[in-house]
Coordinates of C-alpha atoms and ligand atoms in Angstrom, one line a residue:
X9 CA -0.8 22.9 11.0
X10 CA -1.0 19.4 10.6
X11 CA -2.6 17.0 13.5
X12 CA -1.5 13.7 12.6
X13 CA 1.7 12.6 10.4
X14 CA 1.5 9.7 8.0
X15 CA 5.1 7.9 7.5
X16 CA 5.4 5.1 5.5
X17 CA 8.9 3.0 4.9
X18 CA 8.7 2.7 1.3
X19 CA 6.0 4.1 -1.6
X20 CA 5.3 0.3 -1.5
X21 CA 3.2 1.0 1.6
X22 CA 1.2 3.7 0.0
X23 CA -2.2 1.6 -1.0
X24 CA -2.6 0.2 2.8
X25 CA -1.3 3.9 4.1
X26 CA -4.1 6.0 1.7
X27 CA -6.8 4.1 3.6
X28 CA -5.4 6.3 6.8
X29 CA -5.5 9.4 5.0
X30 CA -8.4 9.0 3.1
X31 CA -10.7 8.1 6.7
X32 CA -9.0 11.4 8.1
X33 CA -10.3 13.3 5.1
X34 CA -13.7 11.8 5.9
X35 CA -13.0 13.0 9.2
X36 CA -11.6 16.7 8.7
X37 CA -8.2 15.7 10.0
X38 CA -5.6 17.8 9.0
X39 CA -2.5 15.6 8.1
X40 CA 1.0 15.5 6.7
X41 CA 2.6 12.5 4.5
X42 CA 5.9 11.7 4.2
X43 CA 7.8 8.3 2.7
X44 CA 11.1 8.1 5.3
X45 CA 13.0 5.1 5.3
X46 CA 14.5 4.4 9.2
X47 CA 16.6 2.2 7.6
X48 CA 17.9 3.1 4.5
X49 CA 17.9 7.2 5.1
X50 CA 18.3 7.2 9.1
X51 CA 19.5 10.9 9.4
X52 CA 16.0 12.3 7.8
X53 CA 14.3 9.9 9.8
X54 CA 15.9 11.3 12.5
X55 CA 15.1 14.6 11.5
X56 CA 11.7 13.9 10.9
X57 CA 11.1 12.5 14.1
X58 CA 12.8 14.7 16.7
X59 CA 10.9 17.8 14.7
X60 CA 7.5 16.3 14.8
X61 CA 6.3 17.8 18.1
X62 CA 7.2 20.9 16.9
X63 CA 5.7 20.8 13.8
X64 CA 2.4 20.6 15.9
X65 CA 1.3 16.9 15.2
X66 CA -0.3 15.0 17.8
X67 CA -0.5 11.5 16.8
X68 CA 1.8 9.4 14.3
X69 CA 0.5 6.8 12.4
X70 CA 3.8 4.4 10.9
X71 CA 3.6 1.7 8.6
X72 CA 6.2 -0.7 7.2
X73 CA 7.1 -3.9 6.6
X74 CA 9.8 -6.7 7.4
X75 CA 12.5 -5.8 10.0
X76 CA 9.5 -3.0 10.7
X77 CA 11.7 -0.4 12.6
X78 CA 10.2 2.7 11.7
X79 CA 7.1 3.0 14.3
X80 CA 8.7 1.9 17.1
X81 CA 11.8 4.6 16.4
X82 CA 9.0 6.9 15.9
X83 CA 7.7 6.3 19.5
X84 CA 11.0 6.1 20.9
X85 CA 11.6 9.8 20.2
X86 CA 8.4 11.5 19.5
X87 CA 6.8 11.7 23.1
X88 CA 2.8 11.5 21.8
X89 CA 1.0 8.5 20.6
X90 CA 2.2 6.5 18.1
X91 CA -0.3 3.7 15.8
X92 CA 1.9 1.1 14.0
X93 CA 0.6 -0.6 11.3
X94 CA 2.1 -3.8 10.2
X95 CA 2.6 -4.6 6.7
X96 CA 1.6 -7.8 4.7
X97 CA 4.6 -9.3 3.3
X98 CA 5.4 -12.0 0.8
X99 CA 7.6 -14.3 2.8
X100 CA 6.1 -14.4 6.0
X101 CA 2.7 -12.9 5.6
X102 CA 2.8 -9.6 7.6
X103 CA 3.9 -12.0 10.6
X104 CA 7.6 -10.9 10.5
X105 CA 6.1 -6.7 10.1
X106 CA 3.1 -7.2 13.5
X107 CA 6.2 -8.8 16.2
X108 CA 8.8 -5.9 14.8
X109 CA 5.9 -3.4 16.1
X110 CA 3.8 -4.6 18.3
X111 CA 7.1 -6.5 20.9
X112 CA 8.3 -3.2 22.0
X113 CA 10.1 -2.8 25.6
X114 CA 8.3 -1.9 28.5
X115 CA 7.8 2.2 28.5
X116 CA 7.8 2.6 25.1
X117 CA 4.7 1.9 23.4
X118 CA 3.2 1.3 19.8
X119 CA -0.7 0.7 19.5
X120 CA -0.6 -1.9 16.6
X121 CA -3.5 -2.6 14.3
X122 CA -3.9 -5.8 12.3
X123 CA -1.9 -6.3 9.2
X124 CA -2.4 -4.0 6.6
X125 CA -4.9 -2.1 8.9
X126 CA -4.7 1.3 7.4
X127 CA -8.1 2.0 7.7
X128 CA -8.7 1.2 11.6
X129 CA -4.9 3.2 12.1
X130 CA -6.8 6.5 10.9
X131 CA -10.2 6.0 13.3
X132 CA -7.8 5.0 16.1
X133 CA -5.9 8.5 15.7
X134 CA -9.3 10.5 15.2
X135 CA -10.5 8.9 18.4
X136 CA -7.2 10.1 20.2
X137 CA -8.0 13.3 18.8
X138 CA -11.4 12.9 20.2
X139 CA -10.5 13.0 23.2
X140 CA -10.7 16.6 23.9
X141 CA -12.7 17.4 20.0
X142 CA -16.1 17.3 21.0
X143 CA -16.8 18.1 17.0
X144 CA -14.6 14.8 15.8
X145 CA -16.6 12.7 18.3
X146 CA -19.4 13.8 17.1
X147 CA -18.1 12.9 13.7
X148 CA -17.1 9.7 15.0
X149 CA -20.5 8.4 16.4
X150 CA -21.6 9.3 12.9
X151 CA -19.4 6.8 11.4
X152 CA -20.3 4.3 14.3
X153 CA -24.1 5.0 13.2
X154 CA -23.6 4.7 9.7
X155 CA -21.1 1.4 10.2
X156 CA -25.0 -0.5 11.8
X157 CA -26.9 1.0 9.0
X158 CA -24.9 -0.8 6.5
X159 CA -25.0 -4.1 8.8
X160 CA -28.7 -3.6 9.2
X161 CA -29.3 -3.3 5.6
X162 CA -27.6 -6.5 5.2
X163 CA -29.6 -8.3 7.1
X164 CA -32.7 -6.7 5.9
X165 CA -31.3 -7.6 2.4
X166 CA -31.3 -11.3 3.5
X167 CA -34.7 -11.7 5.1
X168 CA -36.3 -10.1 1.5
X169 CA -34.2 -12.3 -1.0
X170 CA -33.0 -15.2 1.1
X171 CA -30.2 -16.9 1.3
X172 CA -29.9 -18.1 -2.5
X173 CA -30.7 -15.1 -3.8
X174 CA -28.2 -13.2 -1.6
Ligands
RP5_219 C1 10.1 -1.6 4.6 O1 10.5 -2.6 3.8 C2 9.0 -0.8 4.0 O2 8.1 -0.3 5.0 C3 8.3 -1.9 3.1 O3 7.1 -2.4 3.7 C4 9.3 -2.9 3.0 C5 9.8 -3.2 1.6 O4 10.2 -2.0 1.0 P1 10.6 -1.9 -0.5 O5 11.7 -2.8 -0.8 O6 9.3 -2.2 -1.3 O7 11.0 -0.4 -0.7 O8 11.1 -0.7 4.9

């Protein structure tokens, strides 16, 4: 049974959404994906959402872009967390896609991630899951450790060549 569900507005938000997915393989996460349009196919996204709890998932992670509906309809009926992730847009740079999710009313809320923040959607979810996973946390430091390494090696990288050698 999937943990977390994946929803995307359009397949156009499939490169920034696969970064979710593919850190929750990294992780072990079991996960469903789905492409529902709020807007332009309401009754399945209606559908999709009011069955989600039942399907067993824990956390939703929702992208989209523009008029970004779909998260914040996503929190409004599915009663666990939801992460929004704002797209990048042409015309307004992601701008108009972070207020549409991140302004939502007092009592219903969305944890946003930066524009096009697929990546940092899919650790926020695994540390939700974390919670009570002492196996994912475990997990988790892992990645925390091996996130310094690759700082540390930078630096160490630096100090041998220099800085016009870099
Ligand atoms: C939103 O409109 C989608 O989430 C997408 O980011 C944006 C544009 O969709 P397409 O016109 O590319 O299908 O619903």
């Amino acid at each position: 049974m999937a943990k977390v569900g994946i929803v995307m507005g359009s397949d156009s938000d499939m490169p920034i959404m696969a970064k979710a997915a593919d850190i929750l393989d990294q992780l072990g996460i079991s996960y469903e994906m789905d492409i529902i349009s709020a807007h332009r196919e309401p009754d399945d996204f209606f559908e999709y959402a009011k069955t989600a709890e039942e399907r067993g998932l824990k956390v939703i992670i929702a992208g989209a872009g523009m008029a970004a509906h779909l998260p914040g309809m996503c929190a409004a009926i599915f009663p666990l967390p939801v992460i929004g992730i704002p797209m990048h847009t042409t015309s307004l740079g992601g701008r108009d896609s972070l207020y549409s999710i991140v302004q939502m009313p007092t009592g219903i809320p969305v944890a946003t991630v930066a524009i096009n923040g697929g990546a940092n959607a899919g650790i926020l979810a695994a540390k939700i899951l974390a919670t009570s996973d002492a196996e994912l946390l475990a997990k988790l430091k892992d990645y925390s450790e091996g996130l310094k390494a690759s700082v540390q090696k930078k630096n160490e990288r630096l100090h041998e060549v220099g800085v016009k050698n870099y």
